N, C-alpha and C. Protein backbone atom coordinates (compact mmCIF):
# COMPACT_ATOMS: atom_id res chain seq x y z
N MET A 1 -20.56 24.96 17.90
CA MET A 1 -19.18 24.42 17.67
C MET A 1 -18.48 25.48 18.76
N ARG A 2 -17.94 24.92 19.84
CA ARG A 2 -17.09 25.83 20.67
C ARG A 2 -15.49 26.06 20.34
N VAL A 3 -15.15 27.15 20.14
CA VAL A 3 -13.75 27.43 19.61
C VAL A 3 -12.94 28.08 20.43
N VAL A 4 -11.78 27.71 20.73
CA VAL A 4 -10.56 28.53 21.49
C VAL A 4 -9.63 29.11 20.42
N LEU A 5 -9.49 30.34 20.36
CA LEU A 5 -8.61 31.14 19.54
C LEU A 5 -7.39 31.58 20.19
N GLY A 6 -6.15 31.32 19.37
CA GLY A 6 -4.71 31.66 19.93
C GLY A 6 -4.26 32.62 18.72
N GLU A 7 -4.35 34.02 19.20
CA GLU A 7 -3.84 35.00 18.14
C GLU A 7 -3.67 36.19 18.96
N ASP A 8 -2.38 36.85 18.74
CA ASP A 8 -2.03 38.22 19.48
C ASP A 8 -2.41 39.52 18.76
N LEU A 9 -2.42 39.31 17.37
CA LEU A 9 -2.56 40.59 16.61
C LEU A 9 -4.28 40.85 16.54
N THR A 10 -4.42 42.13 17.09
CA THR A 10 -5.69 42.52 17.49
C THR A 10 -6.62 42.39 16.13
N LEU A 11 -6.21 42.99 15.14
CA LEU A 11 -6.89 43.01 13.90
C LEU A 11 -7.38 41.64 13.52
N LEU A 12 -6.43 40.65 13.26
CA LEU A 12 -6.63 39.37 12.86
C LEU A 12 -7.48 38.68 13.83
N LYS A 13 -7.48 38.74 15.16
CA LYS A 13 -8.02 38.20 16.28
C LYS A 13 -9.51 38.63 16.12
N ASP A 14 -9.82 39.84 16.14
CA ASP A 14 -11.18 40.36 16.02
C ASP A 14 -11.79 40.01 14.72
N GLY A 15 -10.99 40.02 13.42
CA GLY A 15 -11.67 39.37 12.29
C GLY A 15 -12.00 37.95 12.49
N LEU A 16 -11.15 37.22 12.93
CA LEU A 16 -11.41 35.67 13.19
C LEU A 16 -12.68 35.51 13.87
N ILE A 17 -12.80 36.30 15.03
CA ILE A 17 -13.97 36.07 16.07
C ILE A 17 -15.37 36.27 15.11
N ARG A 18 -15.30 37.63 14.49
CA ARG A 18 -16.43 37.78 13.84
C ARG A 18 -16.83 36.89 12.83
N LEU A 19 -15.62 36.38 12.03
CA LEU A 19 -15.88 35.37 10.96
C LEU A 19 -16.63 34.07 11.62
N LEU A 20 -15.67 33.78 12.71
CA LEU A 20 -16.30 32.23 13.31
C LEU A 20 -17.68 32.43 13.65
N THR A 21 -17.99 33.53 14.31
CA THR A 21 -19.26 33.85 14.86
C THR A 21 -20.36 33.81 13.78
N ALA A 22 -19.85 34.55 12.72
CA ALA A 22 -20.97 34.74 11.62
C ALA A 22 -21.39 33.19 11.10
N TYR A 23 -20.44 32.27 11.33
CA TYR A 23 -20.84 30.81 10.73
C TYR A 23 -21.18 30.09 11.78
N GLY A 24 -21.75 30.65 12.94
CA GLY A 24 -22.41 29.83 13.88
C GLY A 24 -21.50 29.11 14.82
N MET A 25 -20.33 29.63 15.13
CA MET A 25 -19.29 28.94 15.87
C MET A 25 -19.25 29.98 17.27
N GLU A 26 -18.88 29.41 18.29
CA GLU A 26 -18.79 30.35 19.56
C GLU A 26 -17.37 30.26 20.10
N VAL A 27 -16.67 31.56 20.03
CA VAL A 27 -15.18 31.62 20.38
C VAL A 27 -15.31 31.79 21.90
N VAL A 28 -15.17 30.62 22.74
CA VAL A 28 -15.21 30.90 24.06
C VAL A 28 -14.22 31.62 24.78
N GLU A 29 -13.12 31.69 24.12
CA GLU A 29 -11.84 32.37 24.61
C GLU A 29 -10.96 32.72 23.42
N ALA A 30 -10.21 33.81 23.60
CA ALA A 30 -9.15 34.22 22.61
C ALA A 30 -7.87 34.67 23.49
N ALA A 31 -7.06 33.64 23.31
CA ALA A 31 -5.75 33.74 24.13
C ALA A 31 -4.77 34.40 23.35
N GLU A 32 -3.88 35.49 24.07
CA GLU A 32 -2.79 36.13 23.23
C GLU A 32 -1.46 35.66 23.59
N SER A 33 -1.29 34.80 24.37
CA SER A 33 0.10 34.22 24.55
C SER A 33 0.03 32.65 24.82
N GLY A 34 1.11 32.09 24.72
CA GLY A 34 1.29 30.63 24.70
C GLY A 34 0.74 29.96 25.99
N PRO A 35 1.13 30.47 27.21
CA PRO A 35 0.82 30.14 28.55
C PRO A 35 -0.89 30.21 28.84
N GLU A 36 -1.37 31.40 28.16
CA GLU A 36 -2.84 31.60 28.22
C GLU A 36 -3.51 30.75 27.31
N LEU A 37 -2.82 30.36 26.24
CA LEU A 37 -3.55 29.32 25.35
C LEU A 37 -3.70 28.10 25.72
N LEU A 38 -2.64 27.48 26.50
CA LEU A 38 -2.62 26.20 27.05
C LEU A 38 -3.58 26.15 28.15
N GLU A 39 -3.57 27.25 28.94
CA GLU A 39 -4.60 27.12 30.11
C GLU A 39 -6.12 27.00 29.62
N ALA A 40 -6.29 27.91 28.44
CA ALA A 40 -7.59 27.92 27.87
C ALA A 40 -8.06 26.65 27.22
N LEU A 41 -7.07 26.05 26.45
CA LEU A 41 -7.42 24.78 25.80
C LEU A 41 -7.74 23.63 26.87
N VAL A 42 -6.96 23.43 27.91
CA VAL A 42 -7.25 22.57 28.94
C VAL A 42 -8.54 22.74 29.71
N ARG A 43 -8.70 24.13 30.00
CA ARG A 43 -9.79 24.36 30.78
C ARG A 43 -11.21 24.12 30.02
N HIS A 44 -11.18 24.67 28.85
CA HIS A 44 -12.47 24.71 27.77
C HIS A 44 -12.71 23.45 27.16
N ARG A 45 -11.56 22.66 26.80
CA ARG A 45 -11.71 21.54 25.88
C ARG A 45 -12.66 21.71 24.84
N PRO A 46 -12.19 22.70 24.10
CA PRO A 46 -13.19 22.96 22.87
C PRO A 46 -13.38 22.15 21.72
N ASP A 47 -14.32 22.34 20.79
CA ASP A 47 -14.52 21.38 19.78
C ASP A 47 -13.43 21.52 18.81
N VAL A 48 -12.79 22.78 18.85
CA VAL A 48 -11.67 22.93 17.81
C VAL A 48 -10.91 24.15 18.34
N ALA A 49 -9.48 24.12 18.11
CA ALA A 49 -8.82 25.15 18.43
C ALA A 49 -8.08 25.75 17.24
N VAL A 50 -8.09 27.32 16.99
CA VAL A 50 -7.52 27.69 15.99
C VAL A 50 -6.29 28.65 16.44
N VAL A 51 -5.11 28.14 15.98
CA VAL A 51 -3.90 28.66 16.77
C VAL A 51 -2.93 29.27 15.95
N ASP A 52 -2.46 30.45 16.24
CA ASP A 52 -1.09 30.99 15.40
C ASP A 52 -0.07 30.19 16.05
N VAL A 53 0.89 29.98 15.22
CA VAL A 53 2.22 29.26 15.49
C VAL A 53 3.03 30.25 16.62
N ARG A 54 3.06 31.57 16.29
CA ARG A 54 4.06 32.48 17.03
C ARG A 54 3.22 33.26 17.78
N LEU A 55 3.41 33.19 19.13
CA LEU A 55 2.63 33.95 20.04
C LEU A 55 3.74 34.56 21.16
N PRO A 56 3.35 35.47 21.90
CA PRO A 56 4.30 36.11 22.85
C PRO A 56 4.51 34.94 23.99
N PRO A 57 5.42 34.87 24.62
CA PRO A 57 6.45 36.08 24.90
C PRO A 57 7.61 36.19 23.83
N THR A 58 7.82 34.98 23.06
CA THR A 58 9.10 34.99 22.38
C THR A 58 8.78 34.99 20.87
N PHE A 59 7.61 34.91 20.48
CA PHE A 59 7.15 34.98 19.15
C PHE A 59 7.99 33.89 18.39
N THR A 60 8.25 32.78 18.88
CA THR A 60 8.85 31.75 18.07
C THR A 60 7.75 30.60 17.88
N ASP A 61 7.60 29.83 18.74
CA ASP A 61 6.69 28.68 18.44
C ASP A 61 5.78 28.34 19.61
N GLU A 62 5.56 29.40 20.48
CA GLU A 62 4.65 29.27 21.67
C GLU A 62 3.16 28.52 21.30
N GLY A 63 2.88 29.14 20.21
CA GLY A 63 1.40 28.64 19.93
C GLY A 63 1.38 27.12 19.57
N LEU A 64 2.36 26.71 18.75
CA LEU A 64 2.43 25.24 18.63
C LEU A 64 2.74 24.39 19.72
N ARG A 65 3.69 24.97 20.64
CA ARG A 65 4.00 24.29 21.76
C ARG A 65 2.72 23.85 22.78
N ALA A 66 2.05 25.08 22.78
CA ALA A 66 0.67 25.07 23.60
C ALA A 66 -0.04 24.00 23.05
N ALA A 67 -0.41 24.04 21.84
CA ALA A 67 -1.24 23.12 21.14
C ALA A 67 -0.70 21.52 21.34
N ILE A 68 0.35 21.35 21.25
CA ILE A 68 1.06 20.12 21.44
C ILE A 68 0.86 19.43 22.61
N GLU A 69 1.05 20.62 23.81
CA GLU A 69 0.93 20.17 25.28
C GLU A 69 -0.58 19.88 25.56
N ALA A 70 -1.31 20.72 24.96
CA ALA A 70 -2.79 20.47 25.28
C ALA A 70 -3.39 19.28 24.64
N ARG A 71 -2.71 18.75 23.31
CA ARG A 71 -3.25 17.69 23.01
C ARG A 71 -2.54 16.47 23.88
N ARG A 72 -1.53 16.43 24.58
CA ARG A 72 -1.11 15.54 25.28
C ARG A 72 -2.00 15.46 26.49
N ARG A 73 -2.41 16.53 27.13
CA ARG A 73 -3.29 16.43 28.20
C ARG A 73 -4.69 16.29 27.94
N VAL A 74 -5.12 16.65 26.65
CA VAL A 74 -6.57 16.34 26.29
C VAL A 74 -6.44 15.60 24.94
N PRO A 75 -6.27 14.31 24.93
CA PRO A 75 -5.90 13.54 23.79
C PRO A 75 -7.15 13.62 22.73
N GLY A 76 -6.77 13.86 21.48
CA GLY A 76 -7.64 14.06 20.33
C GLY A 76 -8.10 15.39 20.36
N LEU A 77 -7.67 16.35 21.11
CA LEU A 77 -7.99 17.71 20.92
C LEU A 77 -7.93 18.36 19.37
N PRO A 78 -8.91 18.69 18.75
CA PRO A 78 -8.72 19.08 17.45
C PRO A 78 -7.92 20.48 17.24
N VAL A 79 -7.02 20.51 16.42
CA VAL A 79 -6.06 21.82 16.60
C VAL A 79 -5.92 22.28 15.23
N LEU A 80 -6.14 23.56 14.68
CA LEU A 80 -5.96 24.15 13.22
C LEU A 80 -4.87 25.10 13.61
N VAL A 81 -3.64 24.84 13.03
CA VAL A 81 -2.60 25.73 13.13
C VAL A 81 -2.53 26.68 11.95
N LEU A 82 -2.29 28.08 12.19
CA LEU A 82 -2.18 29.10 11.20
C LEU A 82 -0.83 29.57 11.28
N SER A 83 -0.06 29.71 10.04
CA SER A 83 1.14 30.21 9.90
C SER A 83 1.43 31.12 8.83
N GLN A 84 2.46 32.03 9.16
CA GLN A 84 2.67 33.29 8.15
C GLN A 84 3.20 32.46 6.99
N HIS A 85 4.25 31.62 7.22
CA HIS A 85 5.01 30.93 6.06
C HIS A 85 4.94 29.57 6.25
N VAL A 86 5.21 28.68 5.17
CA VAL A 86 5.42 27.27 5.37
C VAL A 86 6.63 26.90 6.23
N GLU A 87 6.54 26.25 7.32
CA GLU A 87 7.55 26.01 8.21
C GLU A 87 7.29 24.37 8.44
N GLN A 88 8.16 23.63 7.66
CA GLN A 88 7.98 22.18 7.60
C GLN A 88 8.07 21.43 8.96
N LEU A 89 9.13 21.95 9.76
CA LEU A 89 9.48 21.28 11.04
C LEU A 89 8.23 21.62 11.83
N TYR A 90 7.60 22.69 11.93
CA TYR A 90 6.34 22.97 12.85
C TYR A 90 5.35 21.80 12.20
N ALA A 91 5.06 21.68 10.91
CA ALA A 91 4.05 20.95 10.27
C ALA A 91 4.23 19.59 10.71
N ARG A 92 5.46 19.02 10.50
CA ARG A 92 5.79 17.66 10.94
C ARG A 92 5.68 17.25 12.30
N GLU A 93 6.12 18.46 13.22
CA GLU A 93 5.97 18.08 14.73
C GLU A 93 4.64 18.13 15.13
N LEU A 94 3.88 18.96 14.67
CA LEU A 94 2.35 18.84 14.86
C LEU A 94 1.77 17.45 14.77
N MET A 95 1.95 17.07 13.32
CA MET A 95 1.41 15.92 12.82
C MET A 95 1.87 14.69 13.37
N ALA A 96 3.08 14.57 13.98
CA ALA A 96 3.74 13.65 14.62
C ALA A 96 2.83 13.28 15.94
N ARG A 97 2.02 14.26 16.47
CA ARG A 97 1.57 14.16 17.82
C ARG A 97 0.08 13.59 18.02
N GLY A 98 -0.36 13.08 16.80
CA GLY A 98 -1.93 12.55 17.01
C GLY A 98 -2.11 11.72 15.69
N THR A 99 -3.43 11.49 15.68
CA THR A 99 -4.10 10.87 14.63
C THR A 99 -5.06 11.55 13.95
N GLY A 100 -5.62 12.51 14.20
CA GLY A 100 -6.62 13.20 13.38
C GLY A 100 -7.02 14.40 14.13
N GLY A 101 -7.87 15.25 13.53
CA GLY A 101 -8.23 16.45 14.08
C GLY A 101 -7.29 17.40 14.08
N LEU A 102 -6.48 17.53 12.94
CA LEU A 102 -5.26 18.47 12.73
C LEU A 102 -5.36 19.13 11.58
N GLY A 103 -4.96 20.43 11.58
CA GLY A 103 -4.74 21.19 10.33
C GLY A 103 -3.59 22.04 10.40
N TYR A 104 -3.07 22.50 9.32
CA TYR A 104 -2.01 23.47 9.24
C TYR A 104 -2.15 24.22 7.90
N LEU A 105 -2.67 25.59 8.25
CA LEU A 105 -3.10 26.53 7.09
C LEU A 105 -2.09 27.71 6.86
N LEU A 106 -1.77 28.30 5.86
CA LEU A 106 -1.08 29.55 5.78
C LEU A 106 -2.09 30.67 6.07
N LYS A 107 -1.84 31.77 6.87
CA LYS A 107 -2.85 32.90 7.14
C LYS A 107 -3.43 33.46 6.04
N GLU A 108 -2.73 33.40 4.77
CA GLU A 108 -3.37 34.16 3.80
C GLU A 108 -4.56 33.31 3.33
N ARG A 109 -4.86 32.01 3.61
CA ARG A 109 -5.97 31.21 3.15
C ARG A 109 -7.24 31.80 4.03
N VAL A 110 -7.17 32.42 5.05
CA VAL A 110 -8.14 32.99 5.72
C VAL A 110 -9.00 33.77 4.83
N SER A 111 -8.40 34.28 3.99
CA SER A 111 -9.17 35.31 3.12
C SER A 111 -10.17 34.58 2.17
N ASP A 112 -9.82 33.16 2.03
CA ASP A 112 -10.87 32.42 1.40
C ASP A 112 -11.99 31.77 2.45
N VAL A 113 -12.80 32.73 2.70
CA VAL A 113 -13.74 32.48 3.91
C VAL A 113 -14.31 30.93 3.74
N THR A 114 -14.81 30.60 2.68
CA THR A 114 -15.56 29.30 2.62
C THR A 114 -14.49 28.31 2.91
N GLY A 115 -13.27 28.26 2.27
CA GLY A 115 -12.57 27.18 2.35
C GLY A 115 -11.95 27.11 3.84
N PHE A 116 -11.78 28.44 4.47
CA PHE A 116 -11.26 28.41 5.84
C PHE A 116 -12.33 27.71 6.75
N VAL A 117 -13.43 28.10 6.61
CA VAL A 117 -14.66 27.66 7.63
C VAL A 117 -14.67 26.09 7.29
N GLU A 118 -14.65 25.61 6.13
CA GLU A 118 -14.65 24.26 5.74
C GLU A 118 -13.56 23.58 6.53
N ALA A 119 -12.33 24.14 6.36
CA ALA A 119 -11.12 23.73 7.20
C ALA A 119 -11.32 23.54 8.55
N VAL A 120 -11.85 24.50 9.37
CA VAL A 120 -12.24 24.49 10.67
C VAL A 120 -13.14 23.47 10.97
N ARG A 121 -14.29 23.32 10.51
CA ARG A 121 -15.22 22.16 10.49
C ARG A 121 -14.63 20.86 10.36
N ALA A 122 -13.93 20.68 9.34
CA ALA A 122 -13.33 19.37 9.00
C ALA A 122 -12.26 18.91 10.13
N VAL A 123 -11.45 19.85 10.61
CA VAL A 123 -10.56 19.56 11.84
C VAL A 123 -11.45 19.21 13.05
N ALA A 124 -12.58 20.00 13.32
CA ALA A 124 -13.28 19.69 14.26
C ALA A 124 -13.99 18.41 14.40
N ALA A 125 -14.30 17.81 13.16
CA ALA A 125 -14.81 16.47 12.81
C ALA A 125 -13.89 15.29 12.98
N GLY A 126 -12.49 15.74 13.22
CA GLY A 126 -11.56 14.63 13.40
C GLY A 126 -10.74 14.40 12.27
N GLY A 127 -10.91 15.32 11.21
CA GLY A 127 -9.98 15.08 9.84
C GLY A 127 -8.93 16.12 9.79
N THR A 128 -8.30 16.12 8.50
CA THR A 128 -7.16 16.94 8.40
C THR A 128 -7.61 17.89 7.37
N ALA A 129 -6.63 19.14 7.52
CA ALA A 129 -6.81 20.16 6.60
C ALA A 129 -5.47 20.75 6.28
N ILE A 130 -4.65 20.31 5.47
CA ILE A 130 -3.40 20.80 5.18
C ILE A 130 -3.13 21.75 3.91
N ASP A 131 -2.64 22.87 4.28
CA ASP A 131 -2.50 24.03 3.24
C ASP A 131 -1.85 23.14 2.03
N PRO A 132 -2.37 23.56 0.63
CA PRO A 132 -1.80 22.96 -0.57
C PRO A 132 -0.13 23.10 -0.50
N GLU A 133 0.17 24.38 -0.24
CA GLU A 133 1.70 24.65 -0.49
C GLU A 133 2.53 23.84 0.65
N VAL A 134 2.04 23.69 1.81
CA VAL A 134 2.60 22.64 2.61
C VAL A 134 2.76 21.30 2.07
N VAL A 135 1.74 20.85 1.55
CA VAL A 135 1.66 19.43 0.93
C VAL A 135 2.65 19.42 -0.20
N SER A 136 2.70 20.50 -0.97
CA SER A 136 3.64 20.50 -2.00
C SER A 136 5.04 20.49 -1.67
N GLN A 137 5.40 21.05 -0.51
CA GLN A 137 6.87 21.00 0.02
C GLN A 137 7.12 19.76 0.54
N LEU A 138 6.25 19.10 1.26
CA LEU A 138 6.33 17.79 1.96
C LEU A 138 6.29 16.82 0.87
N LEU A 139 5.57 16.83 -0.19
CA LEU A 139 5.48 15.87 -1.10
C LEU A 139 7.04 15.82 -1.93
N ALA A 140 7.67 16.99 -2.19
CA ALA A 140 8.90 16.96 -2.71
C ALA A 140 9.93 16.35 -1.81
N ARG A 141 9.78 16.59 -0.44
CA ARG A 141 10.66 15.92 0.56
C ARG A 141 10.55 14.53 0.63
N HIS A 142 9.42 13.99 0.55
CA HIS A 142 9.08 12.62 0.60
C HIS A 142 9.24 11.75 -0.66
N ALA A 143 9.97 12.35 -1.70
CA ALA A 143 9.84 11.76 -3.10
C ALA A 143 10.61 10.47 -3.16
N ARG A 144 11.68 10.38 -2.23
CA ARG A 144 12.42 9.01 -1.99
C ARG A 144 12.16 7.90 -0.97
N ASP A 145 11.12 8.43 -0.26
CA ASP A 145 10.60 7.29 0.80
C ASP A 145 10.02 6.15 0.08
N GLU A 146 10.57 5.06 0.72
CA GLU A 146 10.34 3.79 0.14
C GLU A 146 8.97 3.46 0.19
N THR A 147 8.27 3.75 1.29
CA THR A 147 6.71 3.39 1.43
C THR A 147 5.94 4.21 0.14
N LEU A 148 6.22 5.47 0.21
CA LEU A 148 5.37 6.30 -0.68
C LEU A 148 5.86 5.75 -2.19
N ALA A 149 7.12 5.50 -2.41
CA ALA A 149 7.62 5.11 -3.63
C ALA A 149 6.71 4.02 -4.41
N ARG A 150 5.93 3.24 -3.44
CA ARG A 150 4.95 2.24 -3.98
C ARG A 150 3.87 2.81 -4.66
N LEU A 151 3.62 3.92 -4.23
CA LEU A 151 2.46 4.53 -4.88
C LEU A 151 2.69 4.94 -6.47
N THR A 152 1.83 5.01 -7.28
CA THR A 152 1.71 5.57 -8.57
C THR A 152 1.75 6.93 -8.45
N PRO A 153 2.30 7.78 -9.47
CA PRO A 153 2.14 9.29 -9.50
C PRO A 153 0.50 9.72 -9.06
N ARG A 154 -0.24 8.93 -9.90
CA ARG A 154 -1.84 9.18 -9.55
C ARG A 154 -2.02 9.06 -8.19
N GLU A 155 -1.66 7.93 -7.49
CA GLU A 155 -2.14 7.69 -6.29
C GLU A 155 -1.44 8.93 -5.35
N ARG A 156 -0.25 9.31 -5.70
CA ARG A 156 0.51 10.38 -4.90
C ARG A 156 -0.48 11.56 -4.96
N GLU A 157 -1.00 11.85 -6.21
CA GLU A 157 -1.90 13.30 -6.42
C GLU A 157 -2.98 13.01 -5.43
N VAL A 158 -3.75 11.82 -5.43
CA VAL A 158 -4.75 11.62 -4.63
C VAL A 158 -4.70 11.65 -3.09
N LEU A 159 -3.51 11.09 -2.73
CA LEU A 159 -3.11 11.42 -1.36
C LEU A 159 -2.80 12.80 -1.04
N ALA A 160 -2.15 13.52 -1.97
CA ALA A 160 -1.97 14.92 -1.75
C ALA A 160 -3.21 15.70 -1.45
N LEU A 161 -4.18 15.51 -2.24
CA LEU A 161 -5.64 16.02 -2.20
C LEU A 161 -6.30 15.76 -0.91
N MET A 162 -6.06 14.37 -0.63
CA MET A 162 -6.76 13.75 0.81
C MET A 162 -6.13 14.74 1.89
N ALA A 163 -4.79 14.90 1.71
CA ALA A 163 -4.12 15.70 2.97
C ALA A 163 -4.77 17.17 3.00
N GLU A 164 -5.05 17.63 1.87
CA GLU A 164 -5.82 19.02 1.94
C GLU A 164 -7.22 18.97 2.55
N GLY A 165 -7.75 17.70 2.78
CA GLY A 165 -9.03 17.82 3.36
C GLY A 165 -10.11 17.39 2.32
N ARG A 166 -9.97 17.19 1.06
CA ARG A 166 -10.87 17.07 0.01
C ARG A 166 -11.53 15.86 0.17
N THR A 167 -12.97 15.83 -0.19
CA THR A 167 -13.59 14.53 -0.14
C THR A 167 -13.46 13.82 -1.61
N ASN A 168 -13.99 12.63 -1.65
CA ASN A 168 -13.77 11.84 -2.85
C ASN A 168 -14.42 12.70 -3.99
N ALA A 169 -15.56 13.35 -3.86
CA ALA A 169 -16.19 14.29 -4.89
C ALA A 169 -15.36 15.35 -5.25
N GLY A 170 -14.59 15.99 -4.36
CA GLY A 170 -13.70 17.21 -4.57
C GLY A 170 -12.43 16.61 -5.33
N ILE A 171 -12.01 15.44 -4.92
CA ILE A 171 -10.76 15.09 -5.68
C ILE A 171 -11.11 14.56 -7.13
N ALA A 172 -12.21 14.06 -7.26
CA ALA A 172 -12.66 13.76 -8.50
C ALA A 172 -12.86 14.84 -9.45
N ALA A 173 -13.39 15.99 -8.79
CA ALA A 173 -13.70 17.15 -9.75
C ALA A 173 -12.29 17.81 -9.95
N ARG A 174 -11.38 17.76 -9.03
CA ARG A 174 -10.14 18.30 -9.35
C ARG A 174 -9.26 17.51 -10.40
N LEU A 175 -9.39 16.30 -10.47
CA LEU A 175 -8.52 15.50 -11.32
C LEU A 175 -9.34 15.12 -12.54
N VAL A 176 -10.55 15.60 -12.60
CA VAL A 176 -11.46 15.29 -13.71
C VAL A 176 -11.64 13.81 -13.99
N VAL A 177 -11.94 12.98 -13.00
CA VAL A 177 -12.14 11.61 -12.98
C VAL A 177 -13.49 11.15 -12.40
N THR A 178 -13.68 10.01 -12.38
CA THR A 178 -15.12 9.75 -11.67
C THR A 178 -14.88 9.39 -10.10
N GLU A 179 -15.78 9.39 -9.37
CA GLU A 179 -15.73 9.10 -8.00
C GLU A 179 -15.19 7.61 -7.77
N LYS A 180 -15.74 6.97 -8.62
CA LYS A 180 -15.42 5.51 -8.65
C LYS A 180 -13.94 5.18 -8.63
N ALA A 181 -13.43 6.01 -9.71
CA ALA A 181 -11.93 5.81 -10.03
C ALA A 181 -11.25 6.46 -8.74
N VAL A 182 -11.77 7.51 -8.12
CA VAL A 182 -11.07 8.01 -6.75
C VAL A 182 -11.06 6.95 -5.65
N SER A 183 -12.20 6.26 -5.66
CA SER A 183 -12.28 5.38 -4.48
C SER A 183 -11.40 4.11 -4.66
N LYS A 184 -11.20 3.80 -6.02
CA LYS A 184 -10.25 2.65 -6.35
C LYS A 184 -8.83 3.16 -6.05
N HIS A 185 -8.56 4.22 -6.26
CA HIS A 185 -7.12 4.80 -5.97
C HIS A 185 -6.91 4.84 -4.57
N ILE A 186 -7.86 5.23 -3.76
CA ILE A 186 -7.76 5.41 -2.29
C ILE A 186 -7.65 3.97 -1.66
N ASN A 187 -8.41 2.94 -2.23
CA ASN A 187 -8.23 1.64 -1.66
C ASN A 187 -6.73 1.15 -1.83
N ASN A 188 -6.39 1.38 -3.23
CA ASN A 188 -5.07 1.15 -3.42
C ASN A 188 -3.99 1.71 -2.58
N ILE A 189 -4.29 2.81 -2.14
CA ILE A 189 -3.34 3.60 -1.16
C ILE A 189 -3.34 2.98 0.21
N PHE A 190 -4.61 2.48 0.55
CA PHE A 190 -4.75 1.86 1.90
C PHE A 190 -3.91 0.66 1.90
N LEU A 191 -4.06 -0.15 0.78
CA LEU A 191 -3.40 -1.36 0.79
C LEU A 191 -1.78 -1.21 0.67
N LYS A 192 -1.34 -0.11 -0.01
CA LYS A 192 0.23 -0.12 -0.20
C LYS A 192 0.69 0.58 0.97
N LEU A 193 -0.01 1.23 1.92
CA LEU A 193 0.48 1.89 3.16
C LEU A 193 0.21 0.87 4.20
N GLY A 194 -0.31 -0.35 4.03
CA GLY A 194 -0.49 -1.20 5.16
C GLY A 194 -1.60 -0.76 6.12
N LEU A 195 -2.74 -0.24 5.68
CA LEU A 195 -3.87 0.35 6.42
C LEU A 195 -5.01 -0.50 6.22
N TYR A 196 -5.34 -1.58 7.17
CA TYR A 196 -6.25 -2.66 6.73
C TYR A 196 -7.55 -2.53 7.65
N GLN A 197 -7.24 -2.57 8.87
CA GLN A 197 -8.25 -2.75 9.95
C GLN A 197 -8.69 -1.34 10.48
N ALA A 198 -9.58 -0.67 9.74
CA ALA A 198 -10.02 0.53 10.33
C ALA A 198 -11.17 1.13 9.42
N GLU A 199 -12.16 1.74 9.94
CA GLU A 199 -13.02 2.45 9.09
C GLU A 199 -12.57 3.27 8.08
N ASP A 200 -13.05 3.51 7.12
CA ASP A 200 -12.61 4.34 5.84
C ASP A 200 -12.10 5.73 6.27
N ASP A 201 -12.98 6.54 7.11
CA ASP A 201 -12.57 7.95 7.57
C ASP A 201 -11.33 7.83 8.43
N ASN A 202 -11.22 6.77 9.38
CA ASN A 202 -10.10 6.89 10.05
C ASN A 202 -8.68 6.50 9.36
N ARG A 203 -9.01 5.52 8.34
CA ARG A 203 -7.98 5.30 7.35
C ARG A 203 -7.42 6.41 6.46
N ARG A 204 -8.28 7.33 6.17
CA ARG A 204 -7.94 8.57 5.27
C ARG A 204 -7.12 9.46 6.27
N VAL A 205 -7.48 9.56 7.63
CA VAL A 205 -6.50 10.36 8.23
C VAL A 205 -5.13 9.64 8.63
N LEU A 206 -5.23 8.28 8.84
CA LEU A 206 -4.14 7.54 8.94
C LEU A 206 -3.09 7.66 7.81
N ALA A 207 -3.69 7.46 6.75
CA ALA A 207 -2.93 7.66 5.36
C ALA A 207 -2.29 9.13 5.19
N VAL A 208 -3.03 9.84 5.56
CA VAL A 208 -2.44 11.26 5.34
C VAL A 208 -1.19 11.55 6.31
N LEU A 209 -1.59 11.12 7.61
CA LEU A 209 -0.38 11.41 8.56
C LEU A 209 0.70 10.35 8.32
N LYS A 210 0.56 9.36 7.74
CA LYS A 210 1.72 8.51 7.35
C LYS A 210 2.46 9.22 6.24
N TYR A 211 1.76 9.90 5.41
CA TYR A 211 2.41 10.54 4.10
C TYR A 211 3.22 11.93 4.80
N LEU A 212 2.50 12.51 5.86
CA LEU A 212 3.19 13.54 6.17
C LEU A 212 4.43 13.31 7.06
N ASN A 213 4.44 12.19 7.87
CA ASN A 213 5.40 11.78 8.75
C ASN A 213 6.47 10.80 8.26
N ALA A 214 6.34 10.31 6.80
CA ALA A 214 7.15 9.29 6.33
C ALA A 214 8.58 9.69 6.49
């Protein structure tokens, strides 16, 4: 798996390179600024990009802007964004620009090596990986949305766990229910959100994006 990394902090950058390499991934380039990142993403067209939101020269949202522009030029380019804090505007803006292959994690999650690597792989495969804290805050913001209001409390729980990138088995274990029960909830979610004609994997992504962008 080929990875382009966007990170300017030397210690974190070197640590991520070593970590990703140890799990069989190839970091083809590590960019340290927004313009460098955009050029690298378009040139390499990696299997996944791991990108810090804030990069030089202004340390505001250059990483995010580079990722969004790269996805415009290379549709479907998988991007996993890392952020120091939950910034809902950045999360919503990223999620509004595509149909899958997207992730948004807090940097502190990198310390959970297994979870972080799974998130990178999930995004590379076209799925989603949204930090639980981001999901929690967005869920609170969406509480009055008419579409989501159709969902039962349990269905909202399932959708939130889907947004974190969990499989049916993972959701079942978290909620202490059977996988059959989870499948039933997910089918109800698809119906209530009006997602009819698509493969289940695609509908999972569409449901999560609809939830995040409602």
